Coordinates of C-alpha atoms in Angstrom, one line a residue:
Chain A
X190 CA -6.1 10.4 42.1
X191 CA -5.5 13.6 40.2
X192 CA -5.9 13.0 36.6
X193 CA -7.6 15.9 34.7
X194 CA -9.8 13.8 32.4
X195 CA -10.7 17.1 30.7
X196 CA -7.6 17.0 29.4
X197 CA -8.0 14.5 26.2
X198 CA -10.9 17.2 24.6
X199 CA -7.5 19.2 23.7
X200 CA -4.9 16.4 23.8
X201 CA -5.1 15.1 20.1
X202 CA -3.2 12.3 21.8
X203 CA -4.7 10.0 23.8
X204 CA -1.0 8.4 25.7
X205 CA 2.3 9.3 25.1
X206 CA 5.3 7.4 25.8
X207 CA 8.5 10.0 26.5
X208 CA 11.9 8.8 25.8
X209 CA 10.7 5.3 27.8
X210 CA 13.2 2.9 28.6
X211 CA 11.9 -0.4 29.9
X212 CA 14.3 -2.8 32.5
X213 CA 13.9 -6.2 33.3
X214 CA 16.6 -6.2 36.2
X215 CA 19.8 -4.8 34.3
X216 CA 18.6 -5.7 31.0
X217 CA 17.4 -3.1 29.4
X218 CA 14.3 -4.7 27.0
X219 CA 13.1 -1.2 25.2
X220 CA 15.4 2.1 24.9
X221 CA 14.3 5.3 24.1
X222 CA 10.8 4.9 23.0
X223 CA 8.9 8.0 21.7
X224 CA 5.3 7.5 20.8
X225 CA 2.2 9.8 20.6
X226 CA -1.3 7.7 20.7
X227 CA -4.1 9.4 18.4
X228 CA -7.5 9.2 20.2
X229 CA -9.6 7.5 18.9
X230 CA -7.6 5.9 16.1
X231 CA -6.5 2.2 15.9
X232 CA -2.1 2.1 16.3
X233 CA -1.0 -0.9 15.4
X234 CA 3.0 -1.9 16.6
X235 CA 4.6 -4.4 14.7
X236 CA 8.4 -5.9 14.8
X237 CA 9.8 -9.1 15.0
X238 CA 9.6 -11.4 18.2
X239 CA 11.8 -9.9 21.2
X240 CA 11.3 -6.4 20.0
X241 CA 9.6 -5.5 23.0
X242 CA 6.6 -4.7 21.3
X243 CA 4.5 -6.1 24.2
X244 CA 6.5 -4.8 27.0
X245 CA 5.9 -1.4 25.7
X246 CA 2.1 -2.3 25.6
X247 CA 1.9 -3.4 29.2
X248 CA 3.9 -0.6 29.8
X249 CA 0.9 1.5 28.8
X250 CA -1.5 0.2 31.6
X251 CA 1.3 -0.7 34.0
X252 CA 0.6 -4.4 34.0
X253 CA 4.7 -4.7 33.8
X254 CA 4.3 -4.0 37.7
X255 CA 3.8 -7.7 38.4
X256 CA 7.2 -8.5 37.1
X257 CA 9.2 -7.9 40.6
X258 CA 12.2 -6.9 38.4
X259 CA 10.7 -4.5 36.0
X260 CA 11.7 -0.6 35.4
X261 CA 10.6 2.2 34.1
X262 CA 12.3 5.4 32.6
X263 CA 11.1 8.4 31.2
X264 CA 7.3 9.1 30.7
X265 CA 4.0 7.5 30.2
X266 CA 1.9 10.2 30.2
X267 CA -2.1 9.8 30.6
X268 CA -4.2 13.1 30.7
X269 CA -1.4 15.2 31.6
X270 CA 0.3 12.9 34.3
X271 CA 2.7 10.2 34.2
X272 CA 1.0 7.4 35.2
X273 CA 4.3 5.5 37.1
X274 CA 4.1 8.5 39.3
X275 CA 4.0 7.7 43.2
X276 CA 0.6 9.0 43.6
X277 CA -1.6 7.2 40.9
X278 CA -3.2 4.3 41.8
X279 CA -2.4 1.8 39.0
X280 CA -5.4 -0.2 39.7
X281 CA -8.0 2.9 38.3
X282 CA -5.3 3.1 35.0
X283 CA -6.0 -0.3 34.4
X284 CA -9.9 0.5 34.4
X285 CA -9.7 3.0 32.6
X286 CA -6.7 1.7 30.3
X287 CA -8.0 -2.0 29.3
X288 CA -5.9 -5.0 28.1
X289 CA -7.5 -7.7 25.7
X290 CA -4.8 -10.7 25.7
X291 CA -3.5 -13.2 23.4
X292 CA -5.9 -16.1 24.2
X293 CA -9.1 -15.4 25.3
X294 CA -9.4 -15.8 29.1
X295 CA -13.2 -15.6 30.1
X296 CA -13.5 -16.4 34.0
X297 CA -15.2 -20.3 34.3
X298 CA -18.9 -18.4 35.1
X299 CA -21.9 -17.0 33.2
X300 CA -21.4 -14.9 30.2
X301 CA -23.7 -12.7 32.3
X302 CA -21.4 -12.5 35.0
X303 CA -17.9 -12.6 32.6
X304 CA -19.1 -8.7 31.5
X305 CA -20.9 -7.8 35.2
X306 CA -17.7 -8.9 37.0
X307 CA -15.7 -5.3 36.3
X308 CA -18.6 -3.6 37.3
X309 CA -19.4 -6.1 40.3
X310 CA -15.6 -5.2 42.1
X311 CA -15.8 -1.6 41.7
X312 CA -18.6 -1.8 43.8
X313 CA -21.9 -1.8 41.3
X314 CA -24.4 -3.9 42.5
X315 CA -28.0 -5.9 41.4
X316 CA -29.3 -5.3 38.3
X317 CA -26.8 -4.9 35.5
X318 CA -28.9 -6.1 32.7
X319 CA -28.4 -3.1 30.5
X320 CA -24.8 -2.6 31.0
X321 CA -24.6 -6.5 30.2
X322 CA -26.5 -5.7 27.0
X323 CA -24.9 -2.1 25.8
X324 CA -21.2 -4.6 26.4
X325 CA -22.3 -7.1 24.4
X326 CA -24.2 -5.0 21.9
X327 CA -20.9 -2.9 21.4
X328 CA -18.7 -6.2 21.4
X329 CA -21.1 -7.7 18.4
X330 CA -21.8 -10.3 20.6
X331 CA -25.3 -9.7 21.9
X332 CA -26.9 -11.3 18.7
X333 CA -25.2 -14.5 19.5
X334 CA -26.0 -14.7 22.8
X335 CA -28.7 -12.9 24.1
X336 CA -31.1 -15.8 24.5
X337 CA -28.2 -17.7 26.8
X338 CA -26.5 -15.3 29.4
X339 CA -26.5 -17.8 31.9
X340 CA -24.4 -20.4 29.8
X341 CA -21.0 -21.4 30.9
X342 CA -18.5 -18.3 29.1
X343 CA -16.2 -21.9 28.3
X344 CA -19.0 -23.0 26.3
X345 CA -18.2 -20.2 23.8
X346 CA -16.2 -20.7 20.4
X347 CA -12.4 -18.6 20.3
X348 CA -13.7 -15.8 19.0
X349 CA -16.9 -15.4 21.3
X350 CA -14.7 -16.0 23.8
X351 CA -12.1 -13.0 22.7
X352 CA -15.4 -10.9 21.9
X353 CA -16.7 -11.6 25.5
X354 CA -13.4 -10.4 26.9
X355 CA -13.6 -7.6 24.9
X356 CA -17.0 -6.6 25.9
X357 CA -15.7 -7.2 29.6
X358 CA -12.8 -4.7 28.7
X359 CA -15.8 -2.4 27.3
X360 CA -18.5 -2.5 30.8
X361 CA -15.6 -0.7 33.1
X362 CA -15.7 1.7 30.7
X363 CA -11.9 2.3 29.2
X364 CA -10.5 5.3 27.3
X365 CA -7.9 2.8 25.9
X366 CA -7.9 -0.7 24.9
X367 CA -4.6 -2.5 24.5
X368 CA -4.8 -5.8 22.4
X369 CA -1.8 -8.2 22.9
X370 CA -2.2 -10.2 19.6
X371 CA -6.0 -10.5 20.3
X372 CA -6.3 -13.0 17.1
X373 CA -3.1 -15.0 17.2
X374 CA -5.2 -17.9 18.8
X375 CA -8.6 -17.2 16.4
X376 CA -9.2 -19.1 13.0
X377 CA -9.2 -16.3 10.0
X378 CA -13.0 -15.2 10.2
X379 CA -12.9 -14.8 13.7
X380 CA -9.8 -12.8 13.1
X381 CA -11.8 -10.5 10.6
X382 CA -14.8 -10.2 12.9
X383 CA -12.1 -9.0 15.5
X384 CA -10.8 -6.5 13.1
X385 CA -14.5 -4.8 12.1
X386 CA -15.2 -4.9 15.6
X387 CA -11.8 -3.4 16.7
X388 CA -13.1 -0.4 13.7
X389 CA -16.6 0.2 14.8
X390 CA -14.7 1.1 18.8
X391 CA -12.3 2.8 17.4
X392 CA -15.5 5.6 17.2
X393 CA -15.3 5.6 21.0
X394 CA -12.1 4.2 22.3
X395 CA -8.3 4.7 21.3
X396 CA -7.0 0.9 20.5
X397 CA -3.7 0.0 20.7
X398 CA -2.5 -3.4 18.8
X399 CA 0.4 -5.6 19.1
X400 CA -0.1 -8.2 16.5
X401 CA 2.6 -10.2 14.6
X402 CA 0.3 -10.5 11.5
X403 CA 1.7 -7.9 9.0
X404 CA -1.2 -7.7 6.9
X405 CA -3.8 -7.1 10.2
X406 CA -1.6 -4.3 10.7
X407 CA -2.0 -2.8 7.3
X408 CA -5.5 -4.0 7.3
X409 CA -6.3 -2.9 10.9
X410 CA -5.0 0.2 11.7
X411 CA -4.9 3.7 11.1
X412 CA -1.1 4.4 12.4
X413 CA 2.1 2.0 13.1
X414 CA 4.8 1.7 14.7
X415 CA 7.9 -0.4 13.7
X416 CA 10.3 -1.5 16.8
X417 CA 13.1 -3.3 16.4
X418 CA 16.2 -5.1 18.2
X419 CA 19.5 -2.9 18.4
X420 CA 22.9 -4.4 18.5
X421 CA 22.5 -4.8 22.4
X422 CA 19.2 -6.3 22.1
X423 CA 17.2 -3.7 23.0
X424 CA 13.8 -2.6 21.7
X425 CA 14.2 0.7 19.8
X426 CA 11.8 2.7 17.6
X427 CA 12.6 2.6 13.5
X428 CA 9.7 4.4 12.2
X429 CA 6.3 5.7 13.1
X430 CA 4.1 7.1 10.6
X431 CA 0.1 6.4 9.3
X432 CA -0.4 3.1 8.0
X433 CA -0.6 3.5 4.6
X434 CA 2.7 5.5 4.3
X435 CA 4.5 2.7 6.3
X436 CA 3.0 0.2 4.0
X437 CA 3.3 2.1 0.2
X438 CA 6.1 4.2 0.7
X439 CA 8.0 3.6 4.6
X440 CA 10.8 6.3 5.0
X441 CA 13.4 3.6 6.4
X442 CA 14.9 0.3 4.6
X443 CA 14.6 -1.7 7.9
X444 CA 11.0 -0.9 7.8
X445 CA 10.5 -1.8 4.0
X446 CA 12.9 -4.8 4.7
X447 CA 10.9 -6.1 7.8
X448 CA 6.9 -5.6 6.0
X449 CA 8.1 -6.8 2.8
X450 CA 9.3 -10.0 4.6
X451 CA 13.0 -9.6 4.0
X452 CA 14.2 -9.2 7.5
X453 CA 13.1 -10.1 11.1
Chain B
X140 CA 17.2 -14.8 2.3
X141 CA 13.3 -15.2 3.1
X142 CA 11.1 -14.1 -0.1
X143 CA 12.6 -16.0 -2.7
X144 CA 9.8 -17.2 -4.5
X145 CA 8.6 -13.3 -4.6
X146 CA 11.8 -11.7 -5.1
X147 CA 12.1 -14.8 -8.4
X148 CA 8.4 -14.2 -9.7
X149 CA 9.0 -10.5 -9.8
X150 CA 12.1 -10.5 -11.4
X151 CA 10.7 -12.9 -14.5
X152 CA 7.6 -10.4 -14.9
X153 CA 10.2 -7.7 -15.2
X154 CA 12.0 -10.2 -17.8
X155 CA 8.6 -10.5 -19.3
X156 CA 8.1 -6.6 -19.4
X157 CA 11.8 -5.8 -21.3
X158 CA 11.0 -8.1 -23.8
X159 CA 7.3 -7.1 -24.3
X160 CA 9.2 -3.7 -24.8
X161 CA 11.9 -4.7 -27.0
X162 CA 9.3 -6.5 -28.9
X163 CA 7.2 -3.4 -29.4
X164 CA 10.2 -1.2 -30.5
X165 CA 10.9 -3.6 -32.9
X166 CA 7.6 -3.0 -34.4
X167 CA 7.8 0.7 -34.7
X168 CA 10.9 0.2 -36.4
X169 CA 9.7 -2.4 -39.0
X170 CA 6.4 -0.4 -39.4
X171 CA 8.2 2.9 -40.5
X172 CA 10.4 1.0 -42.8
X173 CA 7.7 -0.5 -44.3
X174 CA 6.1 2.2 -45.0
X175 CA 9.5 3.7 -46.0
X176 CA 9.7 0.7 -48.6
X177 CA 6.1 0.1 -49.5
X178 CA 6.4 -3.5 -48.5
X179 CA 2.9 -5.2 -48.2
X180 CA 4.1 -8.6 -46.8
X181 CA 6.1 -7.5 -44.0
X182 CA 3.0 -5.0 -42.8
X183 CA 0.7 -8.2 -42.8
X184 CA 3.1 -9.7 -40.8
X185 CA 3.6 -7.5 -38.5
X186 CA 0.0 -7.0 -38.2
X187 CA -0.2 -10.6 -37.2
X188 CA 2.5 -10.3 -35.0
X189 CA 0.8 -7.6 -32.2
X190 CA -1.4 -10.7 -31.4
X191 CA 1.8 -12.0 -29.8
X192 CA 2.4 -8.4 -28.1
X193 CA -1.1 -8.3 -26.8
X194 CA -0.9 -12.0 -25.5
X195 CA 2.3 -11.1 -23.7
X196 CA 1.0 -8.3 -21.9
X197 CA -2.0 -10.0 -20.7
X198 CA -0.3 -12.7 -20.1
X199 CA 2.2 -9.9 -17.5
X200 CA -1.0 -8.6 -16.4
X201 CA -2.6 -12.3 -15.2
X202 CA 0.9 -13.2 -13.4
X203 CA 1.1 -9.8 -11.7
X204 CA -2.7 -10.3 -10.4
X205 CA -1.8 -13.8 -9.6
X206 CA 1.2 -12.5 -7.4
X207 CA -1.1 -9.7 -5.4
X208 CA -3.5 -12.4 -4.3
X209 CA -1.2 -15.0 -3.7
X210 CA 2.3 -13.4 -2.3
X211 CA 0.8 -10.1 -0.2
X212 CA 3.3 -7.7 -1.3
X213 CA 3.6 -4.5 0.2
X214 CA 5.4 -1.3 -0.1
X215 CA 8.2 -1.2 -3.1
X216 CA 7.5 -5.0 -4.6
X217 CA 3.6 -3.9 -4.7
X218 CA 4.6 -0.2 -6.5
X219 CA 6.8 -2.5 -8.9
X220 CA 3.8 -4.8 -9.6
X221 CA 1.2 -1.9 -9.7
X222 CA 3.6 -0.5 -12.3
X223 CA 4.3 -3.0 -14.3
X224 CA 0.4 -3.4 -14.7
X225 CA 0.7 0.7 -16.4
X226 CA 3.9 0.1 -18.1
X227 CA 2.5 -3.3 -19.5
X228 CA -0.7 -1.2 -21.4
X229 CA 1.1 1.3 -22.0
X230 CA 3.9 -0.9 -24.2
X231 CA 0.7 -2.5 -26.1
X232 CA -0.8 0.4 -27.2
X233 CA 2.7 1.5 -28.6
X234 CA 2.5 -1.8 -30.2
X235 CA -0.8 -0.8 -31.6
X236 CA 0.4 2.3 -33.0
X237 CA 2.7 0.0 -35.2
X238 CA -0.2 -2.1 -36.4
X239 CA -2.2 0.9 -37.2
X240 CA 1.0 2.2 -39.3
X241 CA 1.4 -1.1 -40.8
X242 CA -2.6 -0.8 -42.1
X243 CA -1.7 2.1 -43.3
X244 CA 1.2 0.8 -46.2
X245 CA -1.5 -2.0 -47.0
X246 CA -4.3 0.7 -47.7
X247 CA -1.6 2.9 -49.9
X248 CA -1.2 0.3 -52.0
X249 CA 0.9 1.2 -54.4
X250 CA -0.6 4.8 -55.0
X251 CA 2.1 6.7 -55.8
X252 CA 2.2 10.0 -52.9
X253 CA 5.0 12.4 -51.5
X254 CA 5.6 10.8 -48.0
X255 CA 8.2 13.0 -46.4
X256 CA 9.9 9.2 -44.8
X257 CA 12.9 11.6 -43.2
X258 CA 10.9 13.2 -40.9
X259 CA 8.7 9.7 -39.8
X260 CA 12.3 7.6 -40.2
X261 CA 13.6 10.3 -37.7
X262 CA 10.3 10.3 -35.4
X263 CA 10.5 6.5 -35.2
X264 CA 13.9 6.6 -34.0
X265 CA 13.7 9.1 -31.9
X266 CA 10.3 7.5 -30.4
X267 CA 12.2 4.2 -29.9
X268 CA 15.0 5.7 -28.3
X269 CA 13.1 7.4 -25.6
X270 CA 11.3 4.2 -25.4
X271 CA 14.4 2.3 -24.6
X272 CA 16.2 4.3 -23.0
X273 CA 12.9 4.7 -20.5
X274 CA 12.8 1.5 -20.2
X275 CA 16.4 1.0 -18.8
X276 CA 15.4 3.5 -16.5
X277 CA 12.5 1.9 -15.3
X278 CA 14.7 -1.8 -14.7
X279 CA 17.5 0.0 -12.6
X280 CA 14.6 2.7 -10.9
X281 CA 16.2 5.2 -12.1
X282 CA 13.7 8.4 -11.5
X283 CA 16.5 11.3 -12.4
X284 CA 17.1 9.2 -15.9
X285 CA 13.1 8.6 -16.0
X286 CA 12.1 12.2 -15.3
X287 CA 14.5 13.9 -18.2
X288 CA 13.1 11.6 -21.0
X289 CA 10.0 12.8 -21.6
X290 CA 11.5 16.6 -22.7
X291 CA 13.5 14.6 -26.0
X292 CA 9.6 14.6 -27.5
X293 CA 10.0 18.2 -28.6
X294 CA 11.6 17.0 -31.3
X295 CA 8.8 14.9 -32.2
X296 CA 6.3 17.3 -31.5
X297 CA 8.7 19.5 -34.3
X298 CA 9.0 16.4 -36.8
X299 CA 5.0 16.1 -36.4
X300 CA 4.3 19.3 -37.3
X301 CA 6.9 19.8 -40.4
X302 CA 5.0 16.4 -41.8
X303 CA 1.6 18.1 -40.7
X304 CA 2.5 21.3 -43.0
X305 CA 4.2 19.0 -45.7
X306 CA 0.9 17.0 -46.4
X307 CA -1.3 19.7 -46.0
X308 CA 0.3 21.5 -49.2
X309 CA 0.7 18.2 -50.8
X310 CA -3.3 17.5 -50.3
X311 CA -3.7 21.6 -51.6
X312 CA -1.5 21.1 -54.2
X313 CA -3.3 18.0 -55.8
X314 CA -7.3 17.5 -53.7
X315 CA -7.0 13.5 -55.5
X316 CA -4.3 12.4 -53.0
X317 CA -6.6 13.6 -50.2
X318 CA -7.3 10.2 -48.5
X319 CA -3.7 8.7 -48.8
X320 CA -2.1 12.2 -47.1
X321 CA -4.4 12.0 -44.3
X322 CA -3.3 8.5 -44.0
X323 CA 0.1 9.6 -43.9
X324 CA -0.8 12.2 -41.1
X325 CA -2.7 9.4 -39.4
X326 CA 1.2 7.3 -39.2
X327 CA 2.4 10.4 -37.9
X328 CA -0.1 10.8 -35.5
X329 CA 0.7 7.2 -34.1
X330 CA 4.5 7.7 -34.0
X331 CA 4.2 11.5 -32.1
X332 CA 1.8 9.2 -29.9
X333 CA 4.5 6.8 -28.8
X334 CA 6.6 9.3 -27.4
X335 CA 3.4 10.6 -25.3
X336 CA 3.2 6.5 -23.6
X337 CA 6.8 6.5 -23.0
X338 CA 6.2 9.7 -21.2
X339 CA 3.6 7.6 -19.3
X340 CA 5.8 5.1 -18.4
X341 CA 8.4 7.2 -17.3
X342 CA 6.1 8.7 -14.8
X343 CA 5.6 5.1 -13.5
X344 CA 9.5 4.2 -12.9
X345 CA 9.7 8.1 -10.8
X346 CA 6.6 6.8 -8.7
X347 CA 8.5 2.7 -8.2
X348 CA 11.3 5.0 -7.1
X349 CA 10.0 7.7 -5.4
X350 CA 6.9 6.1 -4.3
X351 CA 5.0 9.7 -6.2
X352 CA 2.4 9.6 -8.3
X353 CA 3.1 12.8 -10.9
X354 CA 2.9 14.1 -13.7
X355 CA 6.4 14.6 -15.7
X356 CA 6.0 18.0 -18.3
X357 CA 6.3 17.3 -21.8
X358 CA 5.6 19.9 -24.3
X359 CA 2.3 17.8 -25.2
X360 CA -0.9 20.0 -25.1
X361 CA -3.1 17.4 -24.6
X362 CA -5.9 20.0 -24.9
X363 CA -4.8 21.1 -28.6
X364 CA -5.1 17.3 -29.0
X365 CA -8.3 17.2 -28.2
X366 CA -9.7 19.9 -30.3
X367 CA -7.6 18.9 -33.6

């Protein structure tokens, strides 16, 4: 492994995608993608469905490799290297890039053992009480369930369950959280717990969104990114900018078009 | 098309908004010639009337609020709406500059004073002007239109200050006529006034546009306001 993680106290950015083009077999599902990450900032991408907004997010943590058909062109580049290059090992970007999914997927065991379990296959062993804890603490979900580690994770409501994941994401210790529409399957106050939760980690962690929910976007986030289908169906890039401008004052028409409602 | 019952409910508050103007320049225009014809009856009535214009634009204001919370809008539909909440304020207070002018003929009476009507005729309808005119800008977003409006209210400013020196010597010239001149000044205070709120709204069509928030130069010194 030869990432310089040094490199981000410079690096405003904390991933960039260079001119990426994304394959499933010949079709070509995202062209020409340019995107800088701010550390530590919450980027929210938005488009309508097919876009490729979540290819490009799995394209961020390489979880596209388990598609036998998928390619990659042009750069993802992670402390200085790309991180499709032969020699990194996808397996440490995925721990230290993390991916919060769409429905909550806690593993049938103990909370206890839901937020141990990163920690348990990398090799950590015995006590893990205060790495439990500092997870849950950070995940707002050590109030809730403190006085029941040992409970079934299934047991949970939706958005415990999506708040365990996310403090599972948190105990391997991640640079980068991806969230692939982390509240489409929460009822709206979970959804807004998931939001002030995703603000206090932003402190710590760069978050990246996919969400089809307009308005958690402009709620959310500090930057996004509009992608859209071209003529040949493939995802391109309309307009990246801060939140606020692409919600009071977007430079493109597709873009007012598509968060006004009017297209997509 | 998908936001039709947005795209319709916007489009009636901006219905709403013309005619809240087109009300209120009708009642700069009856004031002034009122004033120019001493007529007592039509000032009461168009005193009654501004509880119409202020029921309208609280009535824009509640639908507009009522849109925000219900409709999410975003981008150019929300700078619209945010707008219209300005321009809406900004059209009552014009409308209250006509009251106050219509006061004014009922507390003259009948006293018999020079009231140089050329100069207030002329600021009236060069005040309404601009105010329609900035108005038509503001329907078709028109920020090059809106942005070379505000610059007619030299005139005004001018007009203001030729009544200003004409009641001054009237008031030197006979001390007894003291309270209705500076009643006179006071109607020509509210018409130089207007042309300042159609600046205001002007701004407002330039930011729906344009999506700034700035000022637009008049020659109004709103410092030498201050201190007179």
């Amino acid at each position: 492994m030869t990432l310089d993680k040094n490199s981000s106290i410079v690096n405003p950015f904390a991933i960039e995608a260079e001119n990426v083009s994304l394959y499933y077999g010949n079709f070509r599902a995202v062209k020409d993608v340019n995107l800088q990450i701010k550390a530590r900032k919450i980027t929210a991408i938005i488009g309508p469905s097919g876009c490729g907004k979540s290819t490009v997010l799995r394209s961020f943590n390489r979880m596209n490799d388990f598609i036998p058909s998928f390619r990659v062109e042009g750069g993802i580049v992670f402390h200085k290297k790309n991180i499709y290059d032969s020699d990194i090992d996808p397996v440490q970007i995925r721990q230290m890039i993390g991916m919060v999914f769409q429905k909550p997927n806690p593993f049938p065991k103990s909370i206890y053992e839901n937020v141990a379990w990163g920690s348990r296959i990398n090799g950590g062993k015995g006590n893990m009480d205060d790495l439990v804890e500092e997870s849950l603490q950070k995940a707002a979900l050590w109030d809730e369930v403190k006085d029941d580690l040992k409970k079934n994770a299934l047991t949970l409501s939706g958005g415990q369950q999506q708040r365990l994941c996310i403090a599972r994401t948190i105990a391997v210790k991640p640079e980068i959280i991806l969230m692939d529409e982390p509240c489409s399957a929460l009822d709206p106050i979970a959804t807004l717990k998931i939001e002030e939760l995703m603000r206090d980690l932003s402190s710590s962690y760069t978050i990246i969104i996919v969400t089809h929910n307009m308005q958690q976007a402009a709620r959310a986030s500090d930057y996004t990114a509009f992608l859209t289908m071209d003529d040949d169906r493939a995802g391109v890039m309309v307009e990246y900018d801060s939140t606020e401008k692409i919600f009071v004052k977007p430079e493109k028409k597709l873009t007012e078009d598509y968060i006004t409602g009017r297209y997509g | 098309m998908v936001r039709e019952t947005l795209n319709r409910q916007i489009h009636h508050i901006l219905e709403e908004t013309l005619l809240l103007g087109s009300m209120v320049e009708q009642a700069i225009l009856n004031a002034v010639e009122a004033l120019k014809t001493r007529d007592i009856k039509t000032s009461k009535e168009i005193i009654d009337e501004d509880q119409i214009i202020n029921d309208k634009r609280f009535a824009i204001e509640n639908a507009v609020l009522i849109l925000i919370s219900t409709q999410q809008p975003v981008a150019h539909d929300l700078r619209i709406l945010t707008a219209v909440l300005e321009i809406s304020t900004e059209l009552e207070r014009i409308g209250d500059y006509a009251k106050g002018i219509a006061r004014i003929v009922i507390k003259l009476d009948n006293e018999s004073i020079p009231i140089p009507i050329r100069e207030l005729s002329r600021m009236a309808e060069v005040g309404v002007s601009m105010l329609h005119r900035a108005l038509g800008a503001f329907i078709t977003e028109n920020a090059r239109q809106a942005s070379q409006i505000p610059a007619e209210d030299d005139e005004i400013d001018e007009l203001y200050n030729q009544v200003y020196r004409t009641m001054v010597n009237a008031m030197i010239s006979d001390p007894t006529i003291i309270d209705s001149a500076n009643l006179i000044l006071w109607a020509a205070h509210n018409l130089e006034r207007t042309a300042d709120r159609v600046t205001n709204l002007c701004e407002r069509t330039v930011f729906i546009a344009t999506g700034e928030l700035m000022e637009i130069d008049s020659s109004y010194d709103e410092d030498m306001d201050a201190s007179s």
